[in-house]
Short mmCIF file of C-alpha atoms (C1' of nucleotides) in Angstrom, two decimals:
data_model
loop_
_atom_site.label_atom_id
_atom_site.label_comp_id
_atom_site.label_asym_id
_atom_site.label_seq_id
_atom_site.Cartn_x
_atom_site.Cartn_y
_atom_site.Cartn_z
CA MET A 6 103.24 81.58 93.79
CA ASP A 7 100.99 78.94 92.28
CA GLU A 8 97.67 79.76 90.75
CA PRO A 9 95.21 80.34 93.58
CA ARG A 10 92.73 77.68 94.52
CA TRP A 11 89.47 79.54 95.03
CA LEU A 12 86.62 78.38 97.19
CA ASP A 13 84.12 76.06 95.58
CA GLU A 14 80.43 76.64 96.01
CA ARG A 15 80.02 74.76 99.26
CA GLU A 16 83.09 76.34 100.78
CA ASP A 17 82.04 79.78 99.68
CA ARG A 18 78.61 79.28 101.16
CA ALA A 19 80.10 78.29 104.50
CA TRP A 20 82.61 81.12 104.56
CA ARG A 21 80.25 83.90 103.52
CA GLY A 22 77.51 82.53 105.72
CA TYR A 23 79.81 82.39 108.69
CA ARG A 24 80.86 85.97 108.24
CA ARG A 25 77.39 87.30 107.71
CA MET A 26 76.02 85.40 110.67
CA ARG A 27 78.85 86.70 112.76
CA ARG A 28 78.13 90.27 111.90
CA LEU A 29 74.36 90.09 112.29
CA LEU A 30 74.60 88.18 115.53
CA ASP A 31 77.04 90.68 116.92
CA LEU A 32 74.95 93.64 115.99
CA GLU A 33 71.80 92.18 117.48
CA LEU A 34 73.34 90.87 120.68
CA ALA A 35 75.17 94.13 121.27
CA ARG A 36 72.04 96.12 120.61
CA GLU A 37 69.93 94.15 123.05
CA LEU A 38 72.62 94.08 125.70
CA MET A 39 73.06 97.83 125.56
CA GLN A 40 69.35 98.46 125.57
CA ASP A 41 68.50 96.05 128.37
CA ALA A 42 71.53 96.36 130.60
CA GLY A 43 73.49 99.42 129.52
CA LEU A 44 76.56 97.30 128.82
CA SER A 45 78.67 96.80 125.71
CA GLU A 46 79.75 93.30 124.80
CA PRO A 47 83.31 93.97 125.95
CA ASP A 48 81.94 95.27 129.25
CA TYR A 49 79.87 92.14 129.65
CA ASP A 50 82.75 89.85 128.83
CA VAL A 51 85.00 91.46 131.41
CA LEU A 52 82.33 91.32 134.10
CA SER A 53 81.39 87.81 133.18
CA ASP A 54 84.95 86.48 133.30
CA LEU A 55 85.52 88.16 136.65
CA SER A 56 82.32 86.83 138.11
CA GLU A 57 83.20 83.27 137.12
CA THR A 58 86.26 83.46 139.28
CA PRO A 59 86.16 82.28 142.90
CA GLU A 60 87.44 85.52 144.36
CA GLN A 61 85.76 87.79 141.83
CA ARG A 62 89.16 89.12 140.90
CA LEU A 63 91.95 88.38 138.46
CA ARG A 64 95.39 89.60 137.62
CA LEU A 65 95.23 91.98 134.71
CA SER A 66 97.46 89.85 132.54
CA GLU A 67 95.54 86.70 133.41
CA LEU A 68 92.30 88.34 132.39
CA ALA A 69 93.84 89.70 129.22
CA ASP A 70 95.08 86.25 128.24
CA ARG A 71 91.71 84.65 128.87
CA MET A 72 89.96 87.24 126.76
CA LEU A 73 92.60 87.29 124.05
CA TRP A 74 93.00 91.01 124.53
CA SER A 75 96.19 93.00 124.59
CA ARG A 76 97.21 94.28 128.01
CA SER A 77 97.00 97.77 126.70
CA ARG A 78 93.45 97.33 125.55
CA LEU A 79 92.40 95.80 128.82
CA SER A 80 94.17 98.50 130.83
CA HIS A 81 92.30 101.22 128.93
CA HIS A 82 89.02 99.39 129.21
CA ILE A 83 89.43 98.74 132.93
CA SER A 84 90.13 102.43 133.46
CA ARG A 85 86.83 103.28 131.83
CA MET A 86 84.92 100.64 133.75
CA GLN A 87 86.55 101.87 136.92
CA GLN A 88 85.24 105.34 136.22
CA ARG A 89 81.78 103.85 136.09
CA GLY A 90 82.28 102.00 139.35
CA LEU A 91 82.01 98.50 137.89
CA VAL A 92 85.48 97.30 138.86
CA THR A 93 88.42 98.40 140.97
CA ARG A 94 92.15 98.00 140.71
CA GLU A 95 94.02 96.51 143.64
CA GLU A 96 97.71 95.98 144.23
CA CYS A 97 98.96 92.47 143.85
CA ALA A 98 100.24 90.95 147.09
CA THR A 99 102.71 88.59 145.47
CA ASP A 100 104.07 90.79 142.70
CA GLY A 101 104.77 94.46 143.23
CA ARG A 102 104.34 95.24 139.55
CA GLY A 103 101.06 93.48 139.20
CA SER A 104 97.59 94.81 139.51
CA VAL A 105 94.44 92.91 140.24
CA VAL A 106 91.06 93.75 138.77
CA ALA A 107 88.16 93.11 141.10
CA LEU A 108 84.42 93.26 140.69
CA THR A 109 82.70 95.89 142.81
CA PRO A 110 79.27 95.20 144.29
CA ALA A 111 77.83 97.42 141.56
CA GLY A 112 79.73 95.40 138.97
CA ARG A 113 78.45 92.13 140.33
CA GLN A 114 74.95 93.50 140.37
CA ALA A 115 75.34 94.66 136.77
CA VAL A 116 76.34 91.22 135.45
CA GLU A 117 73.70 89.47 137.46
CA ALA A 118 71.09 91.80 136.08
CA ALA A 119 72.40 91.46 132.54
CA ALA A 120 73.11 87.75 132.36
CA PRO A 121 69.63 86.22 132.15
CA GLY A 122 68.59 88.52 129.33
CA HIS A 123 71.83 88.07 127.48
CA VAL A 124 71.74 84.30 127.71
CA ALA A 125 68.15 84.38 126.55
CA ALA A 126 69.18 86.46 123.54
CA VAL A 127 71.99 84.06 122.68
CA ARG A 128 69.50 81.25 122.93
CA ARG A 129 66.87 82.99 120.86
CA HIS A 130 69.19 84.07 118.07
CA LEU A 131 71.64 81.20 117.91
CA ILE A 132 71.19 78.18 120.17
CA ASP A 133 67.50 77.67 119.43
CA ARG A 134 68.16 77.86 115.68
CA LEU A 135 70.50 74.88 115.75
CA THR A 136 69.69 71.22 115.59
CA PRO A 137 71.45 69.08 118.20
CA ALA A 138 73.73 67.76 115.47
CA GLU A 139 74.61 71.28 114.35
CA MET A 140 75.30 72.29 117.92
CA SER A 141 77.75 69.45 118.34
CA ALA A 142 79.32 70.13 114.98
CA LEU A 143 79.82 73.78 115.88
CA GLY A 144 81.45 72.78 119.14
CA THR A 145 83.87 70.29 117.70
CA LEU A 146 84.66 72.29 114.60
CA SER A 147 85.42 75.38 116.67
CA GLN A 148 87.64 73.44 118.99
CA ARG A 149 89.60 71.97 116.10
CA VAL A 150 90.12 75.37 114.51
CA ILE A 151 91.16 76.80 117.88
CA ASP A 152 93.64 73.99 118.44
CA HIS A 153 95.13 74.55 115.05
CA LEU A 154 95.45 78.30 115.52
CA THR A 155 96.99 77.93 118.93
CA GLY A 156 99.50 75.48 117.57
CA ARG A 157 98.37 72.55 119.62
CA VAL A 158 97.51 70.44 116.63
CA THR A 159 98.04 70.39 112.93
CA GLY A 160 96.67 68.45 110.01
CA HIS A 161 93.35 67.69 108.45
CA PRO A 162 90.50 66.58 110.70
CA GLU A 163 90.49 63.16 109.02
CA ALA A 164 94.17 62.63 109.41
CA LYS A 165 94.92 60.86 112.66
CA ASP A 166 98.43 62.25 112.26
CA MET B 22 61.23 87.65 134.66
CA ASP B 23 61.39 83.87 134.98
CA GLU B 24 64.42 82.14 136.35
CA PRO B 25 67.05 82.09 133.63
CA ARG B 26 67.71 78.97 131.63
CA TRP B 27 71.47 78.72 131.42
CA LEU B 28 73.36 76.92 128.72
CA ASP B 29 73.97 73.23 129.24
CA GLU B 30 77.36 71.73 128.64
CA ARG B 31 76.94 71.10 124.93
CA GLU B 32 75.47 74.53 124.31
CA ASP B 33 78.16 76.22 126.33
CA ARG B 34 80.85 74.37 124.45
CA ALA B 35 79.40 75.51 121.13
CA TRP B 36 78.95 79.11 122.23
CA ARG B 37 82.33 79.55 123.84
CA GLY B 38 84.02 77.67 121.06
CA TYR B 39 82.37 79.79 118.44
CA ARG B 40 83.48 82.99 120.11
CA ARG B 41 87.01 81.87 120.69
CA MET B 42 87.37 80.60 117.15
CA ARG B 43 85.98 83.86 115.89
CA ARG B 44 88.50 85.89 117.78
CA LEU B 45 91.53 83.77 116.97
CA LEU B 46 90.59 83.47 113.33
CA ASP B 47 90.13 87.21 113.06
CA LEU B 48 93.44 87.98 114.66
CA GLU B 49 95.34 85.57 112.48
CA LEU B 50 93.67 86.46 109.19
CA ALA B 51 94.06 90.17 109.88
CA ARG B 52 97.68 89.70 110.83
CA GLU B 53 98.55 87.78 107.67
CA LEU B 54 96.58 90.10 105.43
CA MET B 55 98.30 93.16 106.81
CA GLN B 56 101.71 91.56 106.62
CA ASP B 57 101.35 90.13 103.13
CA ALA B 58 99.26 92.78 101.43
CA GLY B 59 99.24 95.86 103.65
CA LEU B 60 95.48 95.76 103.93
CA SER B 61 93.16 95.58 106.91
CA GLU B 62 90.19 93.22 106.75
CA PRO B 63 87.77 96.10 106.27
CA ASP B 64 89.98 97.37 103.43
CA TYR B 65 89.94 93.96 101.83
CA ASP B 66 86.22 93.58 102.16
CA VAL B 67 85.56 96.91 100.50
CA LEU B 68 87.93 96.17 97.64
CA SER B 69 86.62 92.66 97.27
CA ASP B 70 82.98 93.71 97.10
CA LEU B 71 83.81 96.39 94.56
CA SER B 72 85.82 94.03 92.41
CA GLU B 73 82.98 91.52 92.30
CA THR B 74 80.80 94.11 90.65
CA PRO B 75 80.59 94.33 86.85
CA GLU B 76 81.55 97.98 86.65
CA GLN B 77 83.94 97.92 89.60
CA ARG B 78 81.83 100.56 91.26
CA LEU B 79 78.87 100.82 93.60
CA ARG B 80 76.65 103.42 95.14
CA LEU B 81 77.85 104.18 98.63
CA SER B 82 74.57 103.14 100.19
CA GLU B 83 74.45 99.94 98.17
CA LEU B 84 77.92 98.99 99.31
CA ALA B 85 77.09 99.88 102.91
CA ASP B 86 74.02 97.65 102.82
CA ARG B 87 75.93 94.72 101.37
CA MET B 88 78.61 94.99 103.99
CA LEU B 89 76.19 95.64 106.85
CA TRP B 90 78.03 98.84 107.64
CA SER B 91 76.55 102.18 108.55
CA ARG B 92 76.79 104.82 105.87
CA SER B 93 78.81 106.93 108.19
CA ARG B 94 81.35 104.22 108.77
CA LEU B 95 81.68 103.55 105.08
CA SER B 96 81.96 107.23 104.27
CA HIS B 97 84.82 107.64 106.72
CA HIS B 98 86.51 104.49 105.54
CA ILE B 99 86.21 105.42 101.88
CA SER B 100 87.77 108.78 102.65
CA ARG B 101 90.77 107.04 104.13
CA MET B 102 91.05 104.59 101.26
CA GLN B 103 90.74 107.48 98.83
CA GLN B 104 93.71 109.14 100.49
CA ARG B 105 95.67 106.00 99.78
CA GLY B 106 94.58 105.93 96.17
CA LEU B 107 92.66 102.65 96.36
CA VAL B 108 89.26 104.02 95.44
CA THR B 109 87.70 107.21 94.11
CA ARG B 110 84.40 108.96 94.62
CA GLU B 111 82.36 109.84 91.58
CA GLU B 112 79.14 111.75 91.26
CA CYS B 113 76.06 109.70 90.63
CA ALA B 114 74.48 110.39 87.25
CA THR B 115 70.95 109.53 88.27
CA ASP B 116 70.83 111.04 91.74
CA GLY B 117 72.44 114.35 92.58
CA ARG B 118 72.87 113.41 96.22
CA GLY B 119 74.46 110.12 95.55
CA SER B 120 78.06 109.21 95.28
CA VAL B 121 79.60 106.22 93.65
CA VAL B 122 82.67 104.45 94.93
CA ALA B 123 84.93 103.08 92.25
CA LEU B 124 88.02 100.94 92.28
CA THR B 125 91.14 102.65 90.97
CA PRO B 126 93.71 100.67 89.01
CA ALA B 127 95.84 100.65 92.14
CA GLY B 128 92.87 99.37 94.11
CA ARG B 129 92.22 96.59 91.66
CA GLN B 130 95.85 95.68 91.69
CA ALA B 131 95.82 95.61 95.49
CA VAL B 132 92.92 93.14 95.71
CA GLU B 133 94.30 90.96 93.01
CA ALA B 134 97.62 90.82 94.79
CA ALA B 135 95.98 90.16 98.13
CA ALA B 136 93.30 87.68 97.17
CA PRO B 137 95.26 84.49 96.54
CA GLY B 138 97.09 84.74 99.82
CA HIS B 139 94.01 85.64 101.75
CA VAL B 140 91.98 82.79 100.32
CA ALA B 141 94.86 80.46 101.08
CA ALA B 142 94.87 81.66 104.67
CA VAL B 143 91.12 81.14 105.01
CA ARG B 144 91.62 77.68 103.62
CA ARG B 145 94.54 76.86 105.85
CA HIS B 146 92.96 78.10 109.07
CA LEU B 147 89.32 77.24 108.55
CA ILE B 148 88.25 75.39 105.43
CA ASP B 149 90.89 72.70 105.57
CA ARG B 150 90.10 72.04 109.23
CA LEU B 151 86.50 71.10 108.47
CA THR B 152 85.08 67.79 107.38
CA PRO B 153 82.70 67.96 104.41
CA ALA B 154 79.80 67.40 106.81
CA GLU B 155 80.95 70.22 109.07
CA MET B 156 81.32 72.50 106.08
CA SER B 157 77.75 71.85 105.04
CA ALA B 158 76.50 72.18 108.58
CA LEU B 159 78.24 75.54 108.95
CA GLY B 160 76.67 76.73 105.72
CA THR B 161 73.13 75.74 106.52
CA LEU B 162 73.29 76.73 110.15
CA SER B 163 74.63 80.16 109.27
CA GLN B 164 71.95 80.68 106.70
CA ARG B 165 69.24 79.74 109.15
CA VAL B 166 70.55 82.13 111.79
CA ILE B 167 70.84 84.86 109.17
CA ASP B 168 67.29 84.28 107.99
CA HIS B 169 66.03 84.50 111.52
CA LEU B 170 67.92 87.68 112.29
CA THR B 171 66.81 89.36 109.12
CA GLY B 172 63.23 88.50 109.88
CA ARG B 173 62.74 86.24 106.90
CA VAL B 174 61.94 83.23 108.98
CA THR B 175 61.07 82.35 112.54
CA GLY B 176 60.83 79.18 114.57
CA HIS B 177 62.93 76.21 115.43
CA PRO B 178 64.85 74.44 112.69
CA GLU B 179 62.75 71.33 113.18
CA ALA B 180 59.46 73.15 113.00
CA LYS B 181 58.26 73.29 109.44
CA ASP B 182 56.29 76.33 110.62
"C1'" DC C 17 54.92 124.91 91.06
"C1'" DC C 18 55.69 124.31 95.94
"C1'" DT C 19 55.63 122.38 100.23
"C1'" DA C 20 56.32 118.59 103.40
"C1'" DC C 21 58.76 114.75 104.14
"C1'" DG C 22 62.05 110.94 103.41
"C1'" DT C 23 66.75 109.71 101.65
"C1'" DT C 24 71.72 110.24 100.75
"C1'" DG C 25 75.98 111.19 102.12
"C1'" DA C 26 79.36 114.19 104.75
"C1'" DT C 27 80.99 115.84 108.97
"C1'" DG C 28 82.53 116.61 113.87
"C1'" DA C 29 82.56 115.07 118.48
"C1'" DC C 30 83.31 111.37 120.92
"C1'" DA C 31 84.13 106.20 122.30
"C1'" DT C 32 87.00 102.50 121.53
"C1'" DG C 33 91.15 99.78 119.88
"C1'" DT C 34 96.16 99.55 118.41
"C1'" DC C 35 100.87 100.44 118.65
"C1'" DA C 36 105.11 101.78 120.50
"C1'" DA C 37 107.51 103.99 124.22
"C1'" DC C 38 108.18 103.90 128.82
"C1'" DC C 39 108.73 102.81 133.94
"C1'" DA C 40 109.29 100.00 137.76
"C1'" DA C 41 109.54 95.68 139.84
"C1'" DA C 42 111.26 91.05 139.40
"C1'" DC C 43 114.44 87.60 137.74
"C1'" DT C 44 119.32 85.93 136.22
"C1'" DG C 45 123.94 84.89 136.61
"C1'" DC C 46 127.91 86.10 138.45
"C1'" DG D 25 124.55 92.50 145.87
"C1'" DC D 26 124.20 94.12 141.35
"C1'" DA D 27 124.35 95.02 136.09
"C1'" DG D 28 121.55 93.33 132.42
"C1'" DT D 29 117.38 91.41 130.99
"C1'" DT D 30 112.61 90.19 131.17
"C1'" DT D 31 107.93 90.99 132.65
"C1'" DG D 32 103.61 93.60 134.01
"C1'" DG D 33 101.28 97.38 133.37
"C1'" DT D 34 100.42 102.33 132.02
"C1'" DT D 35 100.40 105.96 128.90
"C1'" DG D 36 99.89 109.00 124.75
"C1'" DA D 37 99.44 109.32 119.89
"C1'" DC D 38 96.96 107.76 116.48
"C1'" DA D 39 93.49 104.71 113.72
"C1'" DT D 40 88.99 103.26 113.59
"C1'" DG D 41 83.87 103.05 114.65
"C1'" DT D 42 79.48 105.29 116.42
"C1'" DC D 43 76.20 108.71 116.94
"C1'" DA D 44 73.80 112.99 116.10
"C1'" DT D 45 73.36 116.53 112.93
"C1'" DC D 46 73.14 118.84 108.57
"C1'" DA D 47 72.64 120.13 103.73
"C1'" DA D 48 71.30 118.76 99.34
"C1'" DC D 49 68.33 116.27 96.74
"C1'" DG D 50 64.16 113.39 95.44
"C1'" DT D 51 59.25 112.30 95.72
"C1'" DA D 52 54.42 112.74 96.38
"C1'" DG D 53 50.28 115.49 97.16
"C1'" DG D 54 47.94 119.69 96.89
#
DNA sequence: CCTACGTTGATGACATGTCAACCAAACTGC
DNA sequence: GCAGTTTGGTTGACATGTCATCAACGTAGG
């Protein structure tokens, strides 16, 4: 193992800043969402993903993949949301093993009630704090990191590879 | 409540990208850290914060504030880390209620063993994927969002206020 | 002093997330 | 068809985080 190459000042600033922003943003968005709509962020994400779908329903594994959750986690979470009447489980027509998660009317109503306030909070705490250039930079930088982590691409951003 | 103002394409790209990057980065860094050093990210953060301190020890509440954790969470976590011999609790000399968390030799050894690999992973998955301009943008943008959330500053980045 | 009130940290009950074991249905090749 | 394997999902045990509560202590005002 070579001697470690620590972060220089600029790198450290970006890394620590990113993590602190992350944490504060999470805390605040979760707080407001719970207060205004009675939903946790995971709740909201599930409802939101389902509502963006044409049929308001998704295979459990499909939803888990989109959210980057384990099937186990999603299964537990869906059970809890089912208890609260936000979603239901249906059998899958094409695969006897499968189960389909569907939004209930109450679930749809919950996202629709929550969404405007949540988007406004995201705007207030993040979007409106960014210059257009920063917004673009965040978008492209995120995408590049995602591509790298999902193995679609390697190499330094400058390298055309 | 006015009609909601949804995110436009650029905003949506930044927001979704940020969240996906966040999740993937977390999963990967946590995975490598656990595999290489047997530490969770919270473990590492505690040890790291303690090791950056002159005396290798901090008041529980001080550490909780730095990490943006609740005292309760930290208290529970310290108990678990104490079981594993990574930290100890000491009485506070100046305040009979207080307790001080201190790194044990094993704890110090654990961070020192973990740090090079962890920093390398941060570099590989994030830092090295960013152009210098993106790095700076991430730093300043984070700081601005942090300042806003901690009530130090308000207003749009352009507005000199 | 001493009393009222805020702070510090621990604790237990509970909510949530992870991990591994498991079952049943669906493929696979013969 | 059918044994062996893979896949989709559930489950229970356990790890972790949150919330309300509590006891001990500190601080300020009489």
